[in-house]
Amino acid sequence: MSNEQINSATDAFARLYGGAPDVIVRSPGRVNIAGEHTDYLGGLCLPMAIDLSLIVAAARGARAGRGVTIASSIYPELAPCEVAPVQGGAYARLGALLAVLAERLGNAGDGRVNADIAANIYIGGDLPVGAGLSSSAAFTVGVLTALDALHDWKLADDDVIAIAIEAEHRAGAPCGWMDPAAVLFGSEGCAVFLDCFNEEHSLVPIDTGAYSFVVIDSGVGRDLADGRYAALRAAMESAAAELAKLDKRIEHPRFLDFAAYMSGRERLPDWATPYLDHYYLENERVKATIKAFEYGNIPRAGALMLDAHASALENLKNGCPETDWIVENLCRDDACAGARVTGAGFGGAVIALVETARAADVCGAVVAEGSARFARAMRWTRVAPARGAELIG
Ligand code: GLA
């Protein structure tokens, strides 16, 4: 995040609201290296916060009692608009977030937030929105961190995550624990290992050696609230419920390890096994990926990414022609150790490990050819593991 981005957000804030912000928060996006569609079933995943972020500049609302006024260079409404709890539209997540906060702070009822929440907010930064890099968790965690600092609530990390998740669910995106946890717990040079059953995290140092992480935005925008993610999650949950029909002690899929799953697998209905195969193998791949990074074996980490991508396509059917094409074509070049779609799927971004010296050539060529072939504005960028959401001013 350059000083330029921060200055431009504070300048825009001053132009709109006529004064300097009281607080500035940097809230990063995330990519997931391993473990997709595991978090909401209490599985394992290995995301990292990245060095593309939203900047949230905020000050106590001048008009106490009149809600949160927000404006942004990266969301559709440029003019400041006042958001009330449960408002829809571009700021649906903010409306939902305010509703959750209002309830938690005991202010629900009149359709407006009270002075304890009121704030003027401006959102800037360089994180693309709707590109599969979890701009929505960056938004909710960033706004919460700013409001927390403004109003001195001293929210615990668990509260921030729980409020962010509840807001997403109310806004129609029934997401799991991964995104807000990655955005909050990220650390420079590290991925964040998440055990979503125990809600525990630990940092995994990541040294990619001669390789770099790159993100290729397929240009296929998507919103977690469009219904496809919810449908896939529901199918995964129904599949998990089949386990308890085999043995009522298996109340949760994490009560089985991979070997135990494999030994009972044949007794499950055919429709359920693709979802559960993905889940159990994906958890194993997370552990194997951590080992690969521990040993500095980047080709192995890349191969695991490719396996995961193939599993998602075959078992979860959450691919799309653009991202599939990008993965296939990147991996034609030996400079690419591996690639996969990151996040929910159905479009969004591909993450890959590519030799740093050849990244511009390889990614540039794929992006140029892919953009022409699909008439999409594909883009690529290098990303590095970065710190989680933090107050920077
Ligand atoms: C989205 C959700 C996450 C997770 C991923 C898939 O990013 O927000 O909670 O379920 O999809 O792994």
mmCIF file of C-alpha atoms and ligand atoms in Angstrom:
data_model
loop_
_atom_site.group_PDB
_atom_site.id
_atom_site.type_symbol
_atom_site.label_atom_id
_atom_site.label_comp_id
_atom_site.label_asym_id
_atom_site.label_seq_id
_atom_site.Cartn_x
_atom_site.Cartn_y
_atom_site.Cartn_z
ATOM 1 C CA MET A 1 0.000 0.000 0.000
ATOM 2 C CA SER A 2 1.690 3.182 -1.151
ATOM 3 C CA ASN A 3 1.603 6.492 0.692
ATOM 4 C CA GLU A 4 -0.017 7.837 -2.442
ATOM 5 C CA GLN A 5 -3.065 5.604 -1.906
ATOM 6 C CA ILE A 6 -3.323 6.691 1.720
ATOM 7 C CA ASN A 7 -2.955 10.367 0.850
ATOM 8 C CA SER A 8 -5.506 10.118 -1.891
ATOM 9 C CA ALA A 9 -8.033 8.561 0.526
ATOM 10 C CA THR A 10 -7.422 11.235 3.185
ATOM 11 C CA ASP A 11 -7.646 14.024 0.574
ATOM 12 C CA ALA A 12 -10.916 12.636 -0.740
ATOM 13 C CA PHE A 13 -12.196 12.385 2.825
ATOM 14 C CA ALA A 14 -11.296 16.039 3.492
ATOM 15 C CA ARG A 15 -12.949 17.222 0.264
ATOM 16 C CA LEU A 16 -16.165 15.374 1.084
ATOM 17 C CA TYR A 17 -16.497 15.971 4.780
ATOM 18 C CA GLY A 18 -14.439 19.136 5.270
ATOM 19 C CA GLY A 19 -11.847 17.941 7.763
ATOM 20 C CA ALA A 20 -9.212 15.312 8.436
ATOM 21 C CA PRO A 21 -10.256 11.750 9.342
ATOM 22 C CA ASP A 22 -9.850 10.758 12.982
ATOM 23 C CA VAL A 23 -8.709 7.254 12.066
ATOM 24 C CA ILE A 24 -7.300 5.485 9.018
ATOM 25 C CA VAL A 25 -7.399 1.710 8.667
ATOM 26 C CA ARG A 26 -5.672 -0.468 6.090
ATOM 27 C CA SER A 27 -7.673 -3.623 5.485
ATOM 28 C CA PRO A 28 -6.168 -6.169 3.088
ATOM 29 C CA GLY A 29 -7.710 -8.600 0.648
ATOM 30 C CA ARG A 30 -6.804 -12.272 0.788
ATOM 31 C CA VAL A 31 -5.983 -15.190 -1.437
ATOM 32 C CA ASN A 32 -6.384 -18.769 -0.359
ATOM 33 C CA ILE A 33 -3.476 -21.098 -1.087
ATOM 34 C CA ALA A 34 -5.102 -24.322 0.073
ATOM 35 C CA GLY A 35 -8.418 -25.508 1.497
ATOM 36 C CA GLU A 36 -11.446 -24.238 -0.437
ATOM 37 C CA HIS A 37 -15.023 -24.992 0.597
ATOM 38 C CA THR A 38 -13.814 -26.448 3.849
ATOM 39 C CA ASP A 39 -14.233 -23.534 6.282
ATOM 40 C CA TYR A 40 -18.009 -23.689 6.736
ATOM 41 C CA LEU A 41 -17.688 -27.404 7.507
ATOM 42 C CA GLY A 42 -15.105 -26.775 10.197
ATOM 43 C CA GLY A 43 -12.247 -27.828 7.934
ATOM 44 C CA LEU A 44 -8.709 -26.541 7.376
ATOM 45 C CA CYS A 45 -7.509 -23.770 5.119
ATOM 46 C CA LEU A 46 -4.384 -21.753 4.400
ATOM 47 C CA PRO A 47 -5.166 -18.223 3.215
ATOM 48 C CA MET A 48 -2.902 -15.202 3.348
ATOM 49 C CA ALA A 49 -3.694 -11.504 3.595
ATOM 50 C CA ILE A 50 -2.192 -9.712 0.589
ATOM 51 C CA ASP A 51 -0.572 -6.393 -0.164
ATOM 52 C CA LEU A 52 -3.661 -5.043 -1.934
ATOM 53 C CA SER A 53 -5.915 -3.257 0.529
ATOM 54 C CA LEU A 54 -8.858 -1.027 1.184
ATOM 55 C CA ILE A 55 -8.174 2.204 3.036
ATOM 56 C CA VAL A 56 -10.946 3.187 5.440
ATOM 57 C CA ALA A 57 -10.762 6.822 6.541
ATOM 58 C CA ALA A 58 -13.304 7.705 9.210
ATOM 59 C CA ALA A 59 -14.356 10.421 11.643
ATOM 60 C CA ARG A 60 -17.082 10.648 14.250
ATOM 61 C CA GLY A 61 -20.320 11.661 12.525
ATOM 62 C CA ALA A 62 -20.892 15.390 12.609
ATOM 63 C CA ARG A 63 -24.621 14.732 12.639
ATOM 64 C CA ALA A 64 -24.938 12.528 15.657
ATOM 65 C CA GLY A 65 -27.885 10.163 15.456
ATOM 66 C CA ARG A 66 -28.133 10.323 11.665
ATOM 67 C CA GLY A 67 -26.273 7.126 10.863
ATOM 68 C CA VAL A 68 -23.165 6.358 8.871
ATOM 69 C CA THR A 69 -22.375 8.444 5.829
ATOM 70 C CA ILE A 70 -20.164 6.682 3.345
ATOM 71 C CA ALA A 71 -18.495 7.477 0.041
ATOM 72 C CA SER A 72 -15.958 5.570 -1.968
ATOM 73 C CA SER A 73 -13.802 5.705 -5.053
ATOM 74 C CA ILE A 74 -14.218 1.995 -5.596
ATOM 75 C CA TYR A 75 -17.922 1.401 -5.039
ATOM 76 C CA PRO A 76 -20.586 2.647 -7.424
ATOM 77 C CA GLU A 77 -21.981 5.544 -5.381
ATOM 78 C CA LEU A 78 -19.418 8.305 -5.458
ATOM 79 C CA ALA A 79 -21.650 10.839 -3.774
ATOM 80 C CA PRO A 80 -21.779 10.393 -0.012
ATOM 81 C CA CYS A 81 -24.871 8.506 0.973
ATOM 82 C CA GLU A 82 -26.273 7.824 4.378
ATOM 83 C CA VAL A 83 -26.624 4.143 5.161
ATOM 84 C CA ALA A 84 -29.191 2.893 7.610
ATOM 85 C CA PRO A 85 -29.299 -0.592 9.114
ATOM 86 C CA VAL A 86 -30.475 -3.185 6.573
ATOM 87 C CA GLN A 87 -30.250 -0.895 3.562
ATOM 88 C CA GLY A 88 -29.676 -2.833 0.315
ATOM 89 C CA GLY A 89 -27.785 -1.812 -2.837
ATOM 90 C CA ALA A 90 -24.073 -1.189 -3.156
ATOM 91 C CA TYR A 91 -23.698 -0.862 0.582
ATOM 92 C CA ALA A 92 -25.846 -3.848 1.529
ATOM 93 C CA ARG A 93 -23.005 -5.184 3.646
ATOM 94 C CA LEU A 94 -22.641 -1.923 5.523
ATOM 95 C CA GLY A 95 -26.394 -1.788 6.170
ATOM 96 C CA ALA A 96 -26.286 -5.341 7.480
ATOM 97 C CA LEU A 97 -23.177 -4.578 9.543
ATOM 98 C CA LEU A 98 -24.862 -1.573 11.141
ATOM 99 C CA ALA A 99 -27.935 -3.636 11.919
ATOM 100 C CA VAL A 100 -25.804 -6.245 13.699
ATOM 101 C CA LEU A 101 -23.898 -3.538 15.567
ATOM 102 C CA ALA A 102 -27.076 -1.696 16.496
ATOM 103 C CA GLU A 103 -28.497 -4.888 17.957
ATOM 104 C CA ARG A 104 -25.312 -5.693 19.811
ATOM 105 C CA LEU A 105 -25.090 -2.196 21.197
ATOM 106 C CA GLY A 106 -28.767 -2.222 22.100
ATOM 107 C CA ASN A 107 -29.865 0.514 19.718
ATOM 108 C CA ALA A 108 -32.228 -1.350 17.401
ATOM 109 C CA GLY A 109 -35.787 -0.279 16.847
ATOM 110 C CA ASP A 110 -36.110 3.067 15.126
ATOM 111 C CA GLY A 111 -34.405 2.092 11.878
ATOM 112 C CA ARG A 112 -31.482 4.418 12.516
ATOM 113 C CA VAL A 113 -28.206 3.919 14.257
ATOM 114 C CA ASN A 114 -27.565 6.260 17.134
ATOM 115 C CA ALA A 115 -24.658 8.545 17.939
ATOM 116 C CA ASP A 116 -22.621 5.646 19.274
ATOM 117 C CA ILE A 117 -22.230 4.355 15.752
ATOM 118 C CA ALA A 118 -22.515 7.516 13.668
ATOM 119 C CA ALA A 119 -19.488 8.184 11.491
ATOM 120 C CA ASN A 120 -18.364 9.674 8.217
ATOM 121 C CA ILE A 121 -16.440 7.153 6.183
ATOM 122 C CA TYR A 122 -14.506 7.174 2.950
ATOM 123 C CA ILE A 123 -13.227 3.964 1.350
ATOM 124 C CA GLY A 124 -10.318 4.036 -1.071
ATOM 125 C CA GLY A 125 -7.362 1.751 -1.764
ATOM 126 C CA ASP A 126 -6.114 -0.575 -4.472
ATOM 127 C CA LEU A 127 -8.009 -3.804 -3.766
ATOM 128 C CA PRO A 128 -10.241 -4.740 -6.709
ATOM 129 C CA VAL A 129 -13.874 -5.285 -5.740
ATOM 130 C CA GLY A 130 -15.727 -8.462 -6.739
ATOM 131 C CA ALA A 131 -12.585 -10.133 -8.096
ATOM 132 C CA GLY A 132 -12.437 -13.058 -5.684
ATOM 133 C CA LEU A 133 -9.922 -11.378 -3.346
ATOM 134 C CA SER A 134 -12.433 -10.987 -0.533
ATOM 135 C CA SER A 135 -13.038 -7.287 -0.823
ATOM 136 C CA SER A 136 -16.210 -7.872 1.187
ATOM 137 C CA ALA A 137 -14.345 -9.174 4.263
ATOM 138 C CA ALA A 138 -11.776 -6.386 3.818
ATOM 139 C CA PHE A 139 -14.721 -3.975 3.840
ATOM 140 C CA THR A 140 -16.556 -5.346 6.882
ATOM 141 C CA VAL A 141 -13.405 -5.934 8.954
ATOM 142 C CA GLY A 142 -11.955 -2.555 7.887
ATOM 143 C CA VAL A 143 -15.115 -0.609 8.746
ATOM 144 C CA LEU A 144 -15.474 -2.454 12.052
ATOM 145 C CA THR A 145 -11.854 -1.761 12.960
ATOM 146 C CA ALA A 146 -12.358 1.932 12.153
ATOM 147 C CA LEU A 147 -15.643 2.220 14.100
ATOM 148 C CA ASP A 148 -14.101 0.324 17.006
ATOM 149 C CA ALA A 149 -11.188 2.765 17.154
ATOM 150 C CA LEU A 150 -13.464 5.809 16.772
ATOM 151 C CA HIS A 151 -15.823 4.757 19.521
ATOM 152 C CA ASP A 152 -13.361 2.913 21.729
ATOM 153 C CA TRP A 153 -15.448 -0.274 21.934
ATOM 154 C CA LYS A 154 -12.383 -2.522 22.277
ATOM 155 C CA LEU A 155 -13.943 -5.354 20.301
ATOM 156 C CA ALA A 156 -12.124 -8.669 20.648
ATOM 157 C CA ASP A 157 -10.912 -10.392 17.448
ATOM 158 C CA ASP A 158 -13.575 -13.077 17.876
ATOM 159 C CA ASP A 159 -16.268 -10.382 18.011
ATOM 160 C CA VAL A 160 -14.974 -8.670 14.885
ATOM 161 C CA ILE A 161 -15.056 -11.991 13.018
ATOM 162 C CA ALA A 162 -18.478 -12.966 14.355
ATOM 163 C CA ILE A 163 -20.012 -9.565 13.497
ATOM 164 C CA ALA A 164 -18.440 -9.592 10.018
ATOM 165 C CA ILE A 165 -19.788 -13.095 9.338
ATOM 166 C CA GLU A 166 -23.257 -12.252 10.604
ATOM 167 C CA ALA A 167 -23.356 -9.145 8.417
ATOM 168 C CA GLU A 168 -22.362 -11.221 5.369
ATOM 169 C CA HIS A 169 -25.047 -13.771 6.110
ATOM 170 C CA ARG A 170 -27.688 -11.058 6.442
ATOM 171 C CA ALA A 171 -26.510 -9.542 3.175
ATOM 172 C CA GLY A 172 -27.168 -12.915 1.500
ATOM 173 C CA ALA A 173 -23.642 -14.403 1.478
ATOM 174 C CA PRO A 174 -23.527 -17.359 3.911
ATOM 175 C CA CYS A 175 -19.726 -17.375 4.096
ATOM 176 C CA GLY A 176 -17.546 -19.191 6.596
ATOM 177 C CA TRP A 177 -14.758 -18.227 8.949
ATOM 178 C CA MET A 178 -11.896 -18.000 6.472
ATOM 179 C CA ASP A 179 -12.119 -14.533 4.933
ATOM 180 C CA PRO A 180 -12.523 -12.285 7.985
ATOM 181 C CA ALA A 181 -9.984 -14.428 9.885
ATOM 182 C CA ALA A 182 -7.430 -14.087 7.069
ATOM 183 C CA VAL A 183 -8.028 -10.346 6.798
ATOM 184 C CA LEU A 184 -7.633 -9.918 10.549
ATOM 185 C CA PHE A 185 -4.801 -12.338 11.371
ATOM 186 C CA GLY A 186 -2.598 -11.826 8.293
ATOM 187 C CA SER A 187 1.080 -11.208 8.915
ATOM 188 C CA GLU A 188 3.921 -10.104 6.669
ATOM 189 C CA GLY A 189 5.679 -13.057 5.052
ATOM 190 C CA CYS A 190 3.197 -15.577 6.469
ATOM 191 C CA ALA A 191 0.129 -17.519 5.474
ATOM 192 C CA VAL A 192 -2.511 -18.103 8.141
ATOM 193 C CA PHE A 193 -3.336 -21.719 8.950
ATOM 194 C CA LEU A 194 -6.960 -21.888 10.069
ATOM 195 C CA ASP A 195 -8.609 -24.736 11.876
ATOM 196 C CA CYS A 196 -12.205 -23.668 11.413
ATOM 197 C CA PHE A 197 -13.587 -26.335 13.751
ATOM 198 C CA ASN A 198 -11.668 -25.128 16.782
ATOM 199 C CA GLU A 199 -11.551 -21.552 15.447
ATOM 200 C CA GLU A 200 -7.805 -21.501 15.956
ATOM 201 C CA HIS A 201 -5.155 -19.925 13.799
ATOM 202 C CA SER A 202 -1.374 -20.010 13.534
ATOM 203 C CA LEU A 203 1.103 -18.348 11.217
ATOM 204 C CA VAL A 204 3.041 -20.299 8.599
ATOM 205 C CA PRO A 205 6.165 -18.522 7.257
ATOM 206 C CA ILE A 206 6.112 -18.547 3.474
ATOM 207 C CA ASP A 207 9.316 -18.275 1.477
ATOM 208 C CA THR A 208 8.595 -18.776 -2.201
ATOM 209 C CA GLY A 209 12.298 -18.658 -3.172
ATOM 210 C CA ALA A 210 12.689 -18.102 -6.897
ATOM 211 C CA TYR A 211 8.895 -18.055 -7.327
ATOM 212 C CA SER A 212 6.256 -15.398 -6.679
ATOM 213 C CA PHE A 213 2.575 -15.599 -6.007
ATOM 214 C CA VAL A 214 0.607 -14.019 -8.811
ATOM 215 C CA VAL A 215 -3.093 -13.323 -9.036
ATOM 216 C CA ILE A 216 -4.843 -13.301 -12.381
ATOM 217 C CA ASP A 217 -8.210 -11.609 -12.351
ATOM 218 C CA SER A 218 -10.370 -13.425 -14.898
ATOM 219 C CA GLY A 219 -12.571 -10.367 -15.399
ATOM 220 C CA VAL A 220 -15.572 -12.527 -14.459
ATOM 221 C CA GLY A 221 -16.991 -10.579 -11.538
ATOM 222 C CA ARG A 222 -19.116 -12.365 -9.015
ATOM 223 C CA ASP A 223 -20.885 -11.726 -5.788
ATOM 224 C CA LEU A 224 -21.064 -14.294 -3.023
ATOM 225 C CA ALA A 225 -24.687 -13.266 -2.541
ATOM 226 C CA ASP A 226 -25.702 -14.381 -6.064
ATOM 227 C CA GLY A 227 -26.997 -17.757 -4.828
ATOM 228 C CA ARG A 228 -24.442 -20.149 -6.329
ATOM 229 C CA TYR A 229 -22.161 -20.136 -3.306
ATOM 230 C CA ALA A 230 -25.148 -20.674 -0.986
ATOM 231 C CA ALA A 231 -26.343 -23.613 -3.110
ATOM 232 C CA LEU A 232 -22.910 -25.256 -3.068
ATOM 233 C CA ARG A 233 -22.589 -24.752 0.675
ATOM 234 C CA ALA A 234 -26.033 -26.313 1.197
ATOM 235 C CA ALA A 235 -25.003 -29.338 -0.902
ATOM 236 C CA MET A 236 -21.777 -29.725 1.098
ATOM 237 C CA GLU A 237 -23.741 -29.560 4.349
ATOM 238 C CA SER A 238 -26.285 -32.114 3.154
ATOM 239 C CA ALA A 239 -23.435 -34.433 2.183
ATOM 240 C CA ALA A 240 -21.894 -34.004 5.635
ATOM 241 C CA ALA A 241 -25.256 -34.846 7.206
ATOM 242 C CA GLU A 242 -25.112 -38.248 5.455
ATOM 243 C CA LEU A 243 -22.171 -39.166 7.681
ATOM 244 C CA ALA A 244 -24.348 -39.013 10.775
ATOM 245 C CA LYS A 245 -26.802 -41.367 9.069
ATOM 246 C CA LEU A 246 -24.014 -43.950 8.885
ATOM 247 C CA ASP A 247 -23.186 -43.487 12.526
ATOM 248 C CA LYS A 248 -24.924 -40.963 14.735
ATOM 249 C CA ARG A 249 -21.689 -40.301 16.606
ATOM 250 C CA ILE A 250 -20.339 -38.579 13.485
ATOM 251 C CA GLU A 251 -22.154 -35.376 14.307
ATOM 252 C CA HIS A 252 -19.480 -33.346 12.570
ATOM 253 C CA PRO A 253 -17.306 -34.282 9.551
ATOM 254 C CA ARG A 254 -14.179 -33.430 11.538
ATOM 255 C CA PHE A 255 -14.980 -36.335 13.865
ATOM 256 C CA LEU A 256 -13.638 -38.530 11.046
ATOM 257 C CA ASP A 257 -10.115 -38.394 9.717
ATOM 258 C CA PHE A 258 -9.275 -39.119 6.114
ATOM 259 C CA ALA A 259 -8.551 -42.838 6.648
ATOM 260 C CA ALA A 260 -11.785 -43.373 8.580
ATOM 261 C CA TYR A 261 -13.737 -41.535 5.886
ATOM 262 C CA MET A 262 -12.229 -43.732 3.187
ATOM 263 C CA SER A 263 -13.108 -46.903 5.050
ATOM 264 C CA GLY A 264 -16.793 -45.917 5.338
ATOM 265 C CA ARG A 265 -17.056 -44.113 2.001
ATOM 266 C CA GLU A 266 -18.707 -46.947 0.069
ATOM 267 C CA ARG A 267 -21.718 -46.884 2.339
ATOM 268 C CA LEU A 268 -22.506 -43.267 1.461
ATOM 269 C CA PRO A 269 -24.953 -42.324 -1.300
ATOM 270 C CA ASP A 270 -23.242 -41.674 -4.641
ATOM 271 C CA TRP A 271 -24.390 -38.055 -4.831
ATOM 272 C CA ALA A 272 -22.634 -37.208 -1.533
ATOM 273 C CA THR A 273 -19.168 -38.654 -2.160
ATOM 274 C CA PRO A 274 -17.848 -35.997 -4.591
ATOM 275 C CA TYR A 275 -18.485 -33.278 -1.984
ATOM 276 C CA LEU A 276 -17.001 -35.293 0.861
ATOM 277 C CA ASP A 277 -14.044 -36.540 -1.215
ATOM 278 C CA HIS A 278 -13.229 -32.902 -1.906
ATOM 279 C CA TYR A 279 -13.592 -31.942 1.745
ATOM 280 C CA TYR A 280 -11.400 -34.699 3.189
ATOM 281 C CA LEU A 281 -8.745 -34.518 0.482
ATOM 282 C CA GLU A 282 -8.675 -30.741 0.659
ATOM 283 C CA ASN A 283 -7.967 -30.902 4.404
ATOM 284 C CA GLU A 284 -5.096 -33.311 3.649
ATOM 285 C CA ARG A 285 -3.802 -30.964 0.970
ATOM 286 C CA VAL A 286 -3.691 -28.094 3.455
ATOM 287 C CA LYS A 287 -1.425 -30.146 5.732
ATOM 288 C CA ALA A 288 0.716 -31.246 2.780
ATOM 289 C CA THR A 289 1.020 -27.651 1.530
ATOM 290 C CA ILE A 290 2.280 -26.486 4.914
ATOM 291 C CA LYS A 291 4.902 -29.265 4.793
ATOM 292 C CA ALA A 292 5.882 -28.281 1.249
ATOM 293 C CA PHE A 293 6.522 -24.690 2.365
ATOM 294 C CA GLU A 294 8.371 -25.921 5.443
ATOM 295 C CA TYR A 295 10.763 -27.808 3.137
ATOM 296 C CA GLY A 296 10.926 -24.974 0.611
ATOM 297 C CA ASN A 297 9.473 -27.331 -1.995
ATOM 298 C CA ILE A 298 7.590 -24.864 -4.182
ATOM 299 C CA PRO A 299 6.982 -27.280 -7.088
ATOM 300 C CA ARG A 300 5.198 -29.579 -4.602
ATOM 301 C CA ALA A 301 3.092 -26.681 -3.251
ATOM 302 C CA GLY A 302 2.208 -25.826 -6.840
ATOM 303 C CA ALA A 303 1.268 -29.419 -7.688
ATOM 304 C CA LEU A 304 -1.068 -29.464 -4.687
ATOM 305 C CA MET A 305 -2.732 -26.290 -5.965
ATOM 306 C CA LEU A 306 -3.355 -27.963 -9.296
ATOM 307 C CA ASP A 307 -4.805 -31.069 -7.627
ATOM 308 C CA ALA A 308 -7.127 -28.854 -5.615
ATOM 309 C CA HIS A 309 -8.239 -27.002 -8.713
ATOM 310 C CA ALA A 310 -9.015 -30.273 -10.502
ATOM 311 C CA SER A 311 -10.944 -31.528 -7.477
ATOM 312 C CA ALA A 312 -13.063 -28.364 -7.324
ATOM 313 C CA LEU A 313 -13.880 -28.616 -11.031
ATOM 314 C CA GLU A 314 -14.775 -32.266 -10.920
ATOM 315 C CA ASN A 315 -16.428 -32.556 -7.527
ATOM 316 C CA LEU A 316 -17.859 -29.108 -6.797
ATOM 317 C CA LYS A 317 -18.492 -27.924 -10.371
ATOM 318 C CA ASN A 318 -17.677 -24.356 -9.393
ATOM 319 C CA GLY A 319 -15.393 -23.567 -12.320
ATOM 320 C CA CYS A 320 -15.945 -21.196 -15.211
ATOM 321 C CA PRO A 321 -14.421 -21.264 -18.710
ATOM 322 C CA GLU A 322 -12.216 -18.214 -18.101
ATOM 323 C CA THR A 323 -10.566 -19.332 -14.849
ATOM 324 C CA ASP A 324 -10.195 -22.913 -16.112
ATOM 325 C CA TRP A 325 -8.538 -21.662 -19.263
ATOM 326 C CA ILE A 326 -6.172 -19.431 -17.247
ATOM 327 C CA VAL A 327 -5.078 -22.317 -14.995
ATOM 328 C CA GLU A 328 -4.550 -24.645 -17.943
ATOM 329 C CA ASN A 329 -2.583 -22.129 -19.968
ATOM 330 C CA LEU A 330 -0.392 -20.869 -17.135
ATOM 331 C CA CYS A 331 0.585 -24.425 -16.322
ATOM 332 C CA ARG A 332 1.650 -25.129 -19.906
ATOM 333 C CA ASP A 333 4.782 -23.151 -19.076
ATOM 334 C CA ASP A 334 7.396 -24.825 -16.857
ATOM 335 C CA ALA A 335 7.853 -21.507 -15.054
ATOM 336 C CA CYS A 336 4.471 -22.052 -13.400
ATOM 337 C CA ALA A 337 4.630 -24.495 -10.471
ATOM 338 C CA GLY A 338 0.855 -24.622 -10.116
ATOM 339 C CA ALA A 339 -2.348 -22.631 -10.146
ATOM 340 C CA ARG A 340 -5.897 -22.779 -8.844
ATOM 341 C CA VAL A 341 -8.978 -20.670 -8.603
ATOM 342 C CA THR A 342 -8.982 -18.916 -5.244
ATOM 343 C CA GLY A 343 -12.050 -18.359 -3.058
ATOM 344 C CA ALA A 344 -15.578 -19.484 -3.838
ATOM 345 C CA GLY A 345 -15.073 -20.145 -7.557
ATOM 346 C CA PHE A 346 -17.675 -19.362 -10.281
ATOM 347 C CA GLY A 347 -15.290 -16.744 -11.692
ATOM 348 C CA GLY A 348 -13.051 -14.369 -9.765
ATOM 349 C CA ALA A 349 -9.309 -14.840 -9.561
ATOM 350 C CA VAL A 350 -6.676 -17.509 -10.126
ATOM 351 C CA ILE A 351 -3.674 -17.712 -7.836
ATOM 352 C CA ALA A 352 -0.436 -19.218 -9.149
ATOM 353 C CA LEU A 353 3.179 -19.771 -8.169
ATOM 354 C CA VAL A 354 5.336 -18.584 -11.069
ATOM 355 C CA GLU A 355 9.101 -18.166 -11.376
ATOM 356 C CA THR A 356 9.692 -14.514 -10.543
ATOM 357 C CA ALA A 357 12.103 -13.962 -13.422
ATOM 358 C CA ARG A 358 9.544 -15.185 -15.967
ATOM 359 C CA ALA A 359 6.322 -13.979 -14.320
ATOM 360 C CA ALA A 360 5.884 -10.902 -16.504
ATOM 361 C CA ASP A 361 6.323 -12.888 -19.734
ATOM 362 C CA VAL A 362 4.205 -15.848 -18.748
ATOM 363 C CA CYS A 363 1.369 -13.951 -17.060
ATOM 364 C CA GLY A 364 1.442 -11.113 -19.588
ATOM 365 C CA ALA A 365 1.006 -13.581 -22.461
ATOM 366 C CA VAL A 366 -1.829 -15.495 -20.770
ATOM 367 C CA VAL A 367 -3.645 -12.289 -19.864
ATOM 368 C CA ALA A 368 -3.290 -10.881 -23.392
ATOM 369 C CA GLU A 369 -4.492 -14.061 -25.067
ATOM 370 C CA GLY A 370 -7.254 -14.699 -22.530
ATOM 371 C CA SER A 371 -8.581 -11.134 -22.713
ATOM 372 C CA ALA A 372 -8.840 -11.370 -26.489
ATOM 373 C CA ARG A 373 -10.294 -14.880 -26.518
ATOM 374 C CA PHE A 374 -13.018 -14.189 -23.917
ATOM 375 C CA ALA A 375 -13.455 -10.424 -24.515
ATOM 376 C CA ARG A 376 -12.735 -9.844 -20.820
ATOM 377 C CA ALA A 377 -10.464 -7.345 -19.097
ATOM 378 C CA MET A 378 -8.086 -9.845 -17.489
ATOM 379 C CA ARG A 379 -5.264 -8.496 -15.334
ATOM 380 C CA TRP A 380 -2.388 -9.983 -13.426
ATOM 381 C CA THR A 381 -0.415 -8.780 -10.454
ATOM 382 C CA ARG A 382 2.194 -10.137 -8.043
ATOM 383 C CA VAL A 383 1.015 -10.446 -4.472
ATOM 384 C CA ALA A 384 2.902 -11.079 -1.259
ATOM 385 C CA PRO A 385 1.704 -12.175 2.184
ATOM 386 C CA ALA A 386 0.974 -9.028 4.156
ATOM 387 C CA ARG A 387 -0.187 -7.798 7.536
ATOM 388 C CA GLY A 388 -3.822 -8.026 8.567
ATOM 389 C CA ALA A 389 -6.198 -5.114 9.126
ATOM 390 C CA GLU A 390 -4.597 -2.382 11.203
ATOM 391 C CA LEU A 391 -4.917 1.205 12.269
ATOM 392 C CA ILE A 392 -2.365 3.246 10.367
ATOM 393 C CA GLY A 393 -3.426 6.713 11.420
HETATM 394 C C1 GLA B 1 -15.734 -17.612 -0.009
HETATM 395 C C2 GLA B 1 -16.247 -17.578 1.431
HETATM 396 C C3 GLA B 1 -15.343 -18.367 2.356
HETATM 397 C C4 GLA B 1 -15.046 -19.755 1.805
HETATM 398 C C5 GLA B 1 -14.646 -19.694 0.335
HETATM 399 C C6 GLA B 1 -14.496 -21.065 -0.277
HETATM 400 O O1 GLA B 1 -14.529 -16.931 -0.119
HETATM 401 O O2 GLA B 1 -16.329 -16.247 1.882
HETATM 402 O O3 GLA B 1 -15.929 -18.429 3.631
HETATM 403 O O4 GLA B 1 -16.122 -20.621 2.021
HETATM 404 O O5 GLA B 1 -15.575 -18.948 -0.437
HETATM 405 O O6 GLA B 1 -13.434 -21.725 0.306
#
